[in-house]
Amino acid sequence: KSHRHLLSHIAANTYISIMAINYRRPPEHPWPTPVDDALLAYERLLERASAHHIVLAGDSAGGGLCLTLMLRLKERGLPLPNAAVLLSPWVDLTDVGKHPSWTENADIDYLTVGLAGLAARAYAGEHDRSHPEISPVHGDLTGLPPLHVERGQCEMLRDQQKELCERAEAAGVMVDCYEAPYMVHAFPLFSFAADRDAAPQFEPLLALD
């Protein structure tokens, strides 16, 4: 329900079919359960569509989950999607207050170090947070499909998202990175609050233009 407006906006502007996954979440279901659920959903989707016609998309932890899913698909020799759209992806759970963006944007972004720490502990449980399925930025990114990564200039996770783009490019992945000025974490989710008469127009669908 939290993403209903954004998903309907995407569908209305692209005429694509969307499969939204209600995967099990922490703290009741820590890693690897969310990845297991995403893999199961992807396998079911492959029964209905070619991987060439599939684009993964997710924001925040969902963006990290998309990246992790592709790493697992590659490991198992399963078909990779045609591309992935990662909106403010959380891809490094070892980075809680580590990068400069945590202090530079502390008075702007709604995501706090304390909240991120709680979420990281809930997701990883007793496992090492540097595990590539928990912090996929540390995984082997070679061979992944093209990535479109959007981040907000004023979000706490900005620097780890920059690192993702750099690591992916170094691994030979086609990467399109966009930093939205003055925006906070997962800003496309708040498109319902945009002023349609404002200039420039708020555009959460840059990847699909």
Short mmCIF file of C-alpha atoms in Angstrom, two decimals:
data_model
loop_
_atom_site.label_atom_id
_atom_site.label_comp_id
_atom_site.label_asym_id
_atom_site.label_seq_id
_atom_site.Cartn_x
_atom_site.Cartn_y
_atom_site.Cartn_z
CA LYS A 1 0.00 0.00 0.00
CA SER A 2 2.90 2.37 0.71
CA HIS A 3 3.95 2.30 -2.96
CA ARG A 4 0.52 2.19 -4.60
CA HIS A 5 0.61 5.78 -5.87
CA LEU A 6 4.14 5.47 -7.29
CA LEU A 7 3.42 2.13 -8.95
CA SER A 8 0.19 3.38 -10.51
CA HIS A 9 2.07 6.45 -11.76
CA ILE A 10 4.69 4.24 -13.39
CA ALA A 11 2.06 2.00 -14.97
CA ALA A 12 0.06 4.96 -16.29
CA ASN A 13 3.10 6.61 -17.86
CA THR A 14 4.80 3.54 -19.32
CA TYR A 15 1.92 1.14 -20.13
CA ILE A 16 3.87 -1.71 -18.56
CA SER A 17 2.61 -4.49 -16.32
CA ILE A 18 3.88 -4.37 -12.75
CA MET A 19 4.34 -7.23 -10.33
CA ALA A 20 4.72 -5.88 -6.79
CA ILE A 21 6.11 -8.37 -4.28
CA ASN A 22 4.86 -8.41 -0.70
CA TYR A 23 7.95 -10.21 0.55
CA ARG A 24 8.42 -11.16 4.19
CA ARG A 25 10.32 -8.52 6.13
CA PRO A 26 12.40 -8.16 9.28
CA PRO A 27 12.41 -8.16 12.21
CA GLU A 28 10.14 -11.22 12.05
CA HIS A 29 11.87 -12.46 8.91
CA PRO A 30 15.54 -11.40 8.67
CA TRP A 31 17.96 -12.33 5.91
CA PRO A 32 17.88 -14.56 3.91
CA THR A 33 14.07 -14.75 3.89
CA PRO A 34 13.46 -11.55 1.85
CA VAL A 35 15.92 -12.76 -0.81
CA ASP A 36 14.34 -16.21 -0.85
CA ASP A 37 10.91 -14.65 -1.42
CA ALA A 38 12.24 -12.38 -4.19
CA LEU A 39 13.85 -15.35 -5.93
CA LEU A 40 10.64 -17.37 -5.75
CA ALA A 41 8.65 -14.48 -7.21
CA TYR A 42 11.20 -14.02 -10.01
CA GLU A 43 11.09 -17.72 -10.87
CA ARG A 44 7.29 -17.54 -11.07
CA LEU A 45 7.57 -14.49 -13.30
CA LEU A 46 9.93 -16.36 -15.64
CA GLU A 47 7.12 -18.85 -16.19
CA ARG A 48 5.09 -16.03 -17.74
CA ALA A 49 7.69 -13.79 -19.37
CA SER A 50 11.14 -13.84 -20.88
CA ALA A 51 13.92 -12.36 -18.71
CA HIS A 52 14.57 -9.96 -21.61
CA HIS A 53 11.20 -8.35 -20.87
CA ILE A 54 11.77 -8.01 -17.12
CA VAL A 55 13.11 -4.93 -15.35
CA LEU A 56 13.66 -5.07 -11.61
CA ALA A 57 12.95 -1.95 -9.57
CA GLY A 58 13.01 -1.05 -5.91
CA ASP A 59 13.67 1.78 -3.51
CA SER A 60 15.71 1.90 -0.30
CA ALA A 61 16.00 -1.65 1.10
CA GLY A 62 13.99 -2.82 -1.90
CA GLY A 63 16.67 -1.40 -4.17
CA GLY A 64 19.30 -3.34 -2.27
CA LEU A 65 17.12 -6.44 -2.53
CA CYS A 66 16.99 -6.06 -6.32
CA LEU A 67 20.77 -5.97 -6.45
CA THR A 68 21.07 -8.96 -4.12
CA LEU A 69 18.56 -10.91 -6.19
CA MET A 70 20.65 -10.37 -9.32
CA LEU A 71 23.76 -11.60 -7.52
CA ARG A 72 21.92 -14.76 -6.50
CA LEU A 73 20.53 -15.24 -10.01
CA LYS A 74 24.02 -14.97 -11.44
CA GLU A 75 25.39 -17.40 -8.86
CA ARG A 76 22.73 -19.97 -9.76
CA GLY A 77 23.05 -19.49 -13.51
CA LEU A 78 19.50 -18.21 -13.89
CA PRO A 79 18.53 -15.62 -16.54
CA LEU A 80 19.17 -12.06 -15.45
CA PRO A 81 16.62 -9.30 -16.06
CA ASN A 82 17.07 -6.85 -18.89
CA ALA A 83 17.87 -3.98 -16.49
CA ALA A 84 17.31 -2.72 -12.96
CA VAL A 85 16.13 0.62 -11.59
CA LEU A 86 17.43 1.33 -8.09
CA LEU A 87 15.94 4.33 -6.30
CA SER A 88 17.95 5.44 -3.25
CA PRO A 89 19.15 1.84 -2.81
CA TRP A 90 20.45 0.74 0.57
CA VAL A 91 23.34 -1.47 -0.51
CA ASP A 92 25.81 -1.33 2.39
CA LEU A 93 24.56 -2.22 5.87
CA THR A 94 28.08 -1.86 7.24
CA ASP A 95 27.76 1.85 6.49
CA VAL A 96 25.85 3.30 9.42
CA GLY A 97 27.34 6.72 10.10
CA LYS A 98 30.57 5.89 8.25
CA HIS A 99 30.47 8.08 5.14
CA PRO A 100 30.46 11.92 5.17
CA SER A 101 26.89 12.09 3.83
CA TRP A 102 25.65 10.87 7.24
CA THR A 103 26.87 14.06 8.88
CA GLU A 104 26.44 16.43 5.93
CA ASN A 105 22.75 15.56 5.57
CA ALA A 106 21.89 14.81 9.19
CA ASP A 107 19.78 17.98 9.54
CA ILE A 108 17.93 17.42 6.26
CA ASP A 109 17.13 13.77 5.65
CA TYR A 110 14.46 11.99 7.70
CA LEU A 111 16.57 8.82 7.89
CA THR A 112 18.68 8.89 11.06
CA VAL A 113 21.76 6.95 12.14
CA GLY A 114 19.74 5.41 14.98
CA LEU A 115 16.93 4.25 12.71
CA ALA A 116 19.38 2.86 10.16
CA GLY A 117 21.23 0.98 12.88
CA LEU A 118 18.02 -0.62 14.12
CA ALA A 119 17.00 -1.62 10.60
CA ALA A 120 20.45 -3.03 9.80
CA ARG A 121 20.46 -5.18 12.94
CA ALA A 122 16.94 -6.39 12.23
CA TYR A 123 17.78 -7.37 8.67
CA ALA A 124 21.18 -8.99 9.26
CA GLY A 125 20.40 -10.64 12.58
CA GLU A 126 23.52 -12.43 13.82
CA HIS A 127 25.07 -12.56 10.37
CA ASP A 128 28.07 -10.56 9.16
CA ARG A 129 26.73 -7.36 7.60
CA SER A 130 29.53 -7.37 5.02
CA HIS A 131 28.11 -10.58 3.48
CA PRO A 132 27.41 -9.75 -0.20
CA GLU A 133 23.76 -10.83 0.13
CA ILE A 134 23.33 -8.39 3.02
CA SER A 135 25.49 -5.58 1.65
CA PRO A 136 25.44 -6.26 -2.11
CA VAL A 137 27.80 -3.38 -2.90
CA HIS A 138 30.52 -5.76 -1.69
CA GLY A 139 29.46 -8.51 -4.10
CA ASP A 140 30.84 -9.42 -7.52
CA LEU A 141 29.00 -7.05 -9.83
CA THR A 142 30.51 -8.30 -13.09
CA GLY A 143 28.02 -9.48 -15.65
CA LEU A 144 25.04 -7.59 -14.24
CA PRO A 145 22.56 -5.94 -16.61
CA PRO A 146 22.41 -2.15 -17.04
CA LEU A 147 21.61 -0.24 -13.85
CA HIS A 148 19.84 3.05 -13.40
CA VAL A 149 20.57 4.46 -9.94
CA GLU A 150 18.84 7.55 -8.56
CA ARG A 151 19.84 9.20 -5.31
CA GLY A 152 18.95 12.39 -3.51
CA GLN A 153 21.60 15.03 -2.99
CA CYS A 154 20.50 15.43 0.63
CA GLU A 155 20.09 11.81 1.67
CA MET A 156 22.12 10.00 4.28
CA LEU A 157 22.93 7.05 1.99
CA ARG A 158 24.21 9.24 -0.85
CA ASP A 159 27.87 8.25 -0.54
CA GLN A 160 27.29 4.49 -0.51
CA GLN A 161 25.14 4.89 -3.61
CA LYS A 162 28.00 6.75 -5.28
CA GLU A 163 30.26 3.86 -4.31
CA LEU A 164 27.84 1.42 -5.90
CA CYS A 165 27.95 3.31 -9.19
CA GLU A 166 31.75 3.42 -9.09
CA ARG A 167 32.09 -0.29 -8.29
CA ALA A 168 29.58 -1.27 -10.95
CA GLU A 169 31.30 0.82 -13.61
CA ALA A 170 34.67 -0.66 -12.61
CA ALA A 171 33.13 -4.13 -13.04
CA GLY A 172 32.11 -3.27 -16.60
CA VAL A 173 28.41 -2.76 -15.89
CA MET A 174 26.54 -0.11 -17.86
CA VAL A 175 25.46 2.37 -15.20
CA ASP A 176 23.33 5.50 -15.40
CA CYS A 177 23.53 7.47 -12.15
CA TYR A 178 21.40 10.50 -11.40
CA GLU A 179 21.58 12.73 -8.33
CA ALA A 180 18.42 14.74 -7.73
CA PRO A 181 19.18 18.18 -6.28
CA TYR A 182 17.80 18.91 -2.80
CA MET A 183 16.08 15.51 -2.57
CA VAL A 184 16.08 13.16 0.44
CA HIS A 185 16.04 9.39 0.78
CA ALA A 186 13.61 7.51 -1.50
CA PHE A 187 12.20 10.80 -2.77
CA PRO A 188 10.15 9.33 -5.66
CA LEU A 189 7.91 7.74 -3.04
CA PHE A 190 6.66 11.23 -2.18
CA SER A 191 5.56 12.10 -5.71
CA PHE A 192 1.97 12.37 -4.43
CA ALA A 193 3.01 15.60 -2.68
CA ALA A 194 4.51 17.22 -5.76
CA ASP A 195 3.23 20.57 -6.97
CA ARG A 196 2.18 19.82 -10.54
CA ASP A 197 2.37 23.52 -11.42
CA ALA A 198 5.91 23.91 -10.12
CA ALA A 199 8.87 24.32 -12.45
CA PRO A 200 10.80 22.16 -12.94
CA GLN A 201 8.35 19.29 -12.71
CA PHE A 202 9.05 16.65 -10.09
CA GLU A 203 9.95 13.55 -12.10
CA PRO A 204 10.39 10.19 -10.35
CA LEU A 205 10.45 8.26 -13.61
CA LEU A 206 13.64 9.53 -15.21
CA ALA A 207 14.75 5.97 -15.88
CA LEU A 208 11.68 5.33 -18.00
CA ASP A 209 11.77 8.46 -20.16
#
